C-alpha atoms as one frame of an Amber mdcrd trajectory, in Angstrom:
protein
   1.075   9.150   0.481   1.610  10.745   3.913   5.091  11.936   3.077   4.287
  15.421   4.412   2.444  16.124   7.584  -0.987  17.621   6.853  -0.939  21.275
   7.951   2.823  21.603   8.014   4.070  24.944   6.661   6.889  24.949   4.198
   8.691  27.707   6.142   8.211  28.229   9.865   7.603  31.834  10.835  10.116
  33.642  13.039   9.462  33.211  16.778   8.412  36.801  17.196   5.754  36.363
  14.449   4.404  33.057  15.717   0.714  33.118  16.462  -0.794  31.794  19.696
  -2.130  28.269  19.741  -5.841  27.796  19.025  -8.145  27.259  22.010  -8.515
  23.818  23.525 -12.264  23.145  23.320 -13.950  20.072  24.755 -14.133  17.395
  22.060 -17.340  15.495  21.230 -18.152  12.519  23.475 -17.009  10.057  20.813
 -13.489  11.596  21.070 -13.376  11.842  24.839 -10.391   9.468  25.180  -8.276
  11.024  22.453  -5.342  13.183  23.426  -5.075  16.595  21.689  -2.362  17.153
  19.076   1.052  18.010  20.599   1.827  21.726  20.611   4.933  21.064  18.471
   2.616  19.981  15.647  -0.350  22.149  16.447   1.614  25.390  16.015   2.168
  24.567  12.313  -1.345  23.400  11.539  -3.129  25.537   8.998  -6.755  26.506
   9.082  -9.292  25.663   6.375  -8.218  24.517   2.878  -4.903  24.385   1.068
  -2.774  22.357  -1.350   0.643  20.706  -0.955   2.781  18.861  -3.488   6.104
  17.064  -3.600   8.223  14.996  -6.002   8.751  11.261  -5.460  12.021   9.481
  -6.195  13.282   6.056  -5.200  15.060   2.915  -6.250  14.582  -0.842  -5.750
  16.214  -3.935  -7.226  12.890  -4.932  -8.781  11.700  -1.725 -10.414  14.875
   0.296 -10.848  14.667   4.081 -10.512  11.201   5.367  -9.648  10.149   8.960
 -10.275   6.863  10.850 -10.002   4.932  13.390  -7.963   2.065  13.735  -5.503
  -0.475  16.471  -4.853  -2.622  16.705  -1.763  -5.624  18.894  -0.871  -6.478
  19.360   2.798  -9.389  20.852   4.648  -8.537  21.342   8.344 -11.557  23.448
   9.217 -11.495  26.557  11.430  -9.227  26.788  14.474 -12.155  27.523  16.759
 -13.722  24.111  16.008 -13.531  21.464  18.784 -12.178  19.072  16.103  -9.177
  21.209  15.236  -6.972  19.984  18.107  -8.101  16.320  17.888  -8.096  15.450
  14.174  -5.358  15.421  11.516  -7.795  17.033   9.040 -11.482  17.132   8.166
 -10.957  16.076   4.534  -8.089  15.029   2.323  -7.737  14.258  -1.395  -4.397
  12.824  -2.542  -3.207  12.025  -6.039   0.129  10.333  -6.762   1.661   9.102
 -10.027   4.969   7.268 -10.499   6.820   5.573 -13.279  10.057   3.571 -13.231
  12.923   2.476 -15.461  11.989  -1.134 -14.625   8.590  -1.019 -16.325   6.351
  -0.204 -13.346   3.664   2.533 -13.530   1.260   3.491 -10.769  -1.488   6.074
 -10.262  -3.332   6.331  -6.962  -6.228   8.590  -5.981  -7.407   8.671  -2.348
 -10.150  10.432  -0.401 -10.474  10.475   3.409 -13.116  12.204   5.492 -13.027
  11.630   9.268 -16.081  12.555  11.342 -18.521  13.206   8.524 -20.922  16.021
   9.415 -19.396  16.145  12.934 -20.400  12.510  13.566 -18.283   9.500  14.649
 -18.409   8.081  11.076 -15.443   8.038   8.701 -15.431   7.382   4.944 -12.384
   6.500   2.851 -12.137   5.779  -0.847  -9.286   4.961  -3.194  -8.736   4.154
  -6.828  -5.571   2.567  -8.237  -4.016   1.784 -11.606  -0.896  -0.339 -11.319
   1.016  -1.859 -14.241   4.239  -3.853 -14.111   5.723  -5.186 -17.332   8.180
  -7.360 -15.387   6.327  -8.791 -12.407   8.415 -11.528 -10.811   7.330 -15.149
 -10.474   9.789 -17.712  -9.069   7.355 -20.498  -8.291   5.644 -21.548  -5.060
   6.736 -23.077  -1.788  10.061 -23.471  -0.023  11.769 -24.633  -3.210  11.906
 -21.032  -4.385  14.473 -20.306  -1.659  17.032 -22.673  -3.219  19.496 -21.999
  -6.034  18.130 -20.486  -9.228  17.357 -22.832 -12.151  15.690 -22.887 -15.555
  14.934 -25.732 -18.029  17.513 -24.587 -20.603  20.434 -25.549 -18.354  21.172
 -28.312 -15.796  23.228 -25.806 -13.780  22.080 -24.412 -10.444  22.939 -20.713
  -9.964  23.735 -18.936  -6.689  24.605 -15.632  -8.343  21.826 -13.529  -9.907
  23.984 -11.790 -12.508  25.338 -15.128 -13.810  21.795 -16.547 -13.867  20.428
 -13.534 -15.780  23.232 -13.718 -18.327  22.366 -17.361 -18.966  18.653 -16.557
 -19.406  19.393 -13.778 -21.913  21.403 -15.982 -24.270  20.106 -16.599 -27.808
  20.500 -20.314 -28.379  19.453 -21.339 -31.881  16.854 -18.610 -32.031  15.409
 -19.508 -28.571  15.747 -17.557 -25.315  14.681 -17.786 -21.650  15.088 -14.018
 -21.028  11.617 -13.618 -19.452  11.442 -16.997 -17.756  10.668 -15.489 -14.327
   8.585 -12.532 -15.530   5.041 -11.755 -16.574   3.029  -8.596 -17.290   0.393
  -7.578 -14.787  -2.117  -4.698 -14.868  -4.382  -4.032 -11.928  -7.278  -1.537
 -11.860  -9.352  -1.260  -8.738 -11.331   0.766  -6.206 -11.887   0.469  -2.474
 -14.482   2.090  -0.199 -14.485   1.681   3.567 -16.691   2.976   6.383 -15.569
   3.228  10.004 -17.106   4.435  13.242 -15.470   5.582  16.482 -16.285   3.896
  19.789 -14.766   3.948  23.283 -13.996   7.659  23.155 -12.176   7.434  19.821
  -9.906   4.462  20.625 -11.877   1.731  18.823 -12.960   1.677  15.181 -14.810
  -1.172  13.414 -14.423  -1.207   9.659 -16.505  -2.412   6.715 -15.307  -2.135
   3.154 -15.759  -3.316  -0.409 -12.956  -3.750  -2.913 -13.523  -4.133  -6.678
 -10.403  -5.066  -8.664  -9.678  -6.420 -12.124  -6.331  -8.015 -12.824  -4.960
  -8.595 -16.325  -2.088 -11.065 -16.847  -0.055 -11.479 -20.011   2.607 -14.149
 -20.360   5.797 -13.834 -22.411   5.755 -17.391 -23.759   6.153 -17.317 -27.589
   7.025 -13.615 -27.779   9.979 -12.421 -29.813  12.652 -10.940 -27.532  15.818
  -9.503 -29.059  15.297 -11.571 -32.216  14.711 -14.857 -30.362  11.527 -16.736
 -29.460  10.725 -16.879 -25.778  10.560 -20.412 -24.387   7.716 -21.335 -21.928
   7.963 -19.236 -18.744   7.841 -20.657 -15.228   4.376 -19.131 -14.830   3.099
 -20.839 -17.994   4.589 -24.192 -16.963   3.039 -24.063 -13.450  -0.283 -23.147
 -15.034  -0.074 -26.095 -17.412   0.757 -28.388 -14.477  -2.222 -27.148 -12.468
  -0.118 -25.668  -9.668  -1.697 -22.210  -9.865  -4.960 -20.564 -10.865  -5.658
 -17.069 -12.174  -3.337 -17.354 -15.166  -5.932 -15.660 -17.370  -6.580 -12.820
 -14.909 -10.055 -11.764 -13.880 -12.029  -9.994 -11.202 -10.841 -10.129  -7.619
 -13.629  -8.550  -5.542 -13.650  -8.743  -1.782 -15.491  -7.760   1.370 -13.330
  -6.329   4.187 -14.055  -6.463   7.902 -11.760  -4.949  10.487 -11.241  -3.646
  13.987  -8.694  -1.011  15.024  -7.505   0.050  18.489  -5.767   3.380  18.056
  -4.269   5.706  20.679  -1.854   7.591  18.397  -1.606  11.330  19.092  -1.411
  12.374  15.412  -2.392   9.768  12.826  -0.230  10.865   9.828   2.935  11.535
  11.894   2.554  10.063  15.418   4.917  10.738  18.306   3.196   8.511  20.889
   0.562   5.818  21.177  -0.152   2.452  19.598  -2.304   1.074  16.777  -3.448
  -2.552  16.855  -5.436  -3.731  13.848  -7.107  -6.930  12.604  -8.551  -6.999
   9.060 -10.272  -9.881   7.352 -10.696 -10.088   3.567 -13.188 -12.414   1.894
 -13.127 -12.855  -1.862 -16.082 -14.781  -3.210 -17.850 -15.625  -6.457 -20.945
 -14.152  -4.749 -19.234 -10.757  -5.095 -18.443 -11.331  -8.793 -14.916 -12.509
  -8.048 -13.157 -15.215 -10.064 -11.581 -16.493  -6.843 -12.762 -17.852  -3.499
 -10.398 -17.279  -0.552 -10.107 -15.641   2.857  -7.239 -13.597   4.260  -6.518
 -12.252   7.741  -3.977  -9.510   8.469  -2.866  -8.612  11.985  -0.779  -5.475
  12.562   0.777  -3.642  15.520   2.527  -0.264  15.565   3.951   1.683  18.494
   5.494   5.160  18.864   7.369   6.973  21.620   8.975  10.432  21.610  12.398
  10.134  23.232  12.693  13.942  23.648   9.355  14.482  25.380   8.037  18.063
  24.926  11.421  19.522  23.971  11.571  18.100  20.446  10.872  15.151  18.220
  13.003  11.972  18.144  10.581   9.125  17.624  11.216   5.513  18.462   8.805
   3.456  16.300   8.115  -0.262  15.900   5.934  -2.309  13.592   4.940  -5.977
  13.235   2.560  -7.613  10.698   1.229 -11.107  10.173  -0.795 -12.182   7.144
  -2.473 -15.551   6.688  -4.486 -16.646   3.635  -6.941 -19.525   3.445  -7.719
 -20.729  -0.064  -8.874 -23.781  -1.922  -5.587 -24.066  -3.835  -2.567 -21.936
  -4.578  -3.419 -19.035  -6.839  -1.606 -16.090  -8.297  -3.889 -13.142  -8.550
  -4.866 -12.099  -5.062  -4.837  -8.303  -5.575  -1.667  -6.648  -4.468   0.158
  -9.945  -3.929   2.292 -12.397  -5.831   3.264 -15.930  -4.899   6.938 -15.195
  -4.354   9.246 -12.312  -5.024  12.996 -12.484  -4.996  15.168  -9.352  -4.802
  17.484  -8.942  -7.720
């Protein structure tokens, strides 16, 4: 939802009308190590409050054509504030809604407020509604990387189109058309609190996520005049290979630590961000699941043109590891295995 840089004007003013840059005032002690925004970005940063909006279009093999829009409200504060040159904004509210030809619908609302009341504390909140009528499920483990199969045929398929044609056949009033699909609806909210240390380079994080996931299987449904045979999801559930088939609450506590030297958080030209986030889902939090997950991430940015322009070399690496009592399906925002169509 950071598709447009906060504070960027839609049309840059002619050089002769450009205003001077705001004064560089000493930042608070908790931002002492942060570099000020580059002049290339600072010259376009607006004061106080304003709205931006933009359409959203995309395509993927799983969801087809995606279309929607986003609206953002920013509060940058006055230019004579010591925060103006060191923060992307003082507040932001973002709303985005998308739909797709492949049955996926999403609505996201986010709020972010760095340095609440001129303090080192930061509050973020988000709410999400996400529905996918054709969420993929191809099983678990390394076997999912082999040729495609289904119980209605002894054949092993290497070509997706041939496999899909076989699934869609009506054989004596029976079909396997939704063998690798299920319907998933997720509604949730997340609140996190962070605090700056080490002159703005280090931020511990504490958060709480409340999510409800609803799962509906296609087994027994009528599809194009034929009865749907048992899906792979239903069969693995019956065999005890997965849990969460009925859906339920997936609530979690989040703990994290971020080392961040980026010069401009929404659109950086230099610096690094190293992050470790742990996620603990427990029945003690009202969750239907007990598991732990650790995510490690690293991002780096370098402007190849220096002060003369912007040509950014960027890199990113992520590692995620989950610890759980047994394989389950409904860890929020995840599925066991997804294969590109």
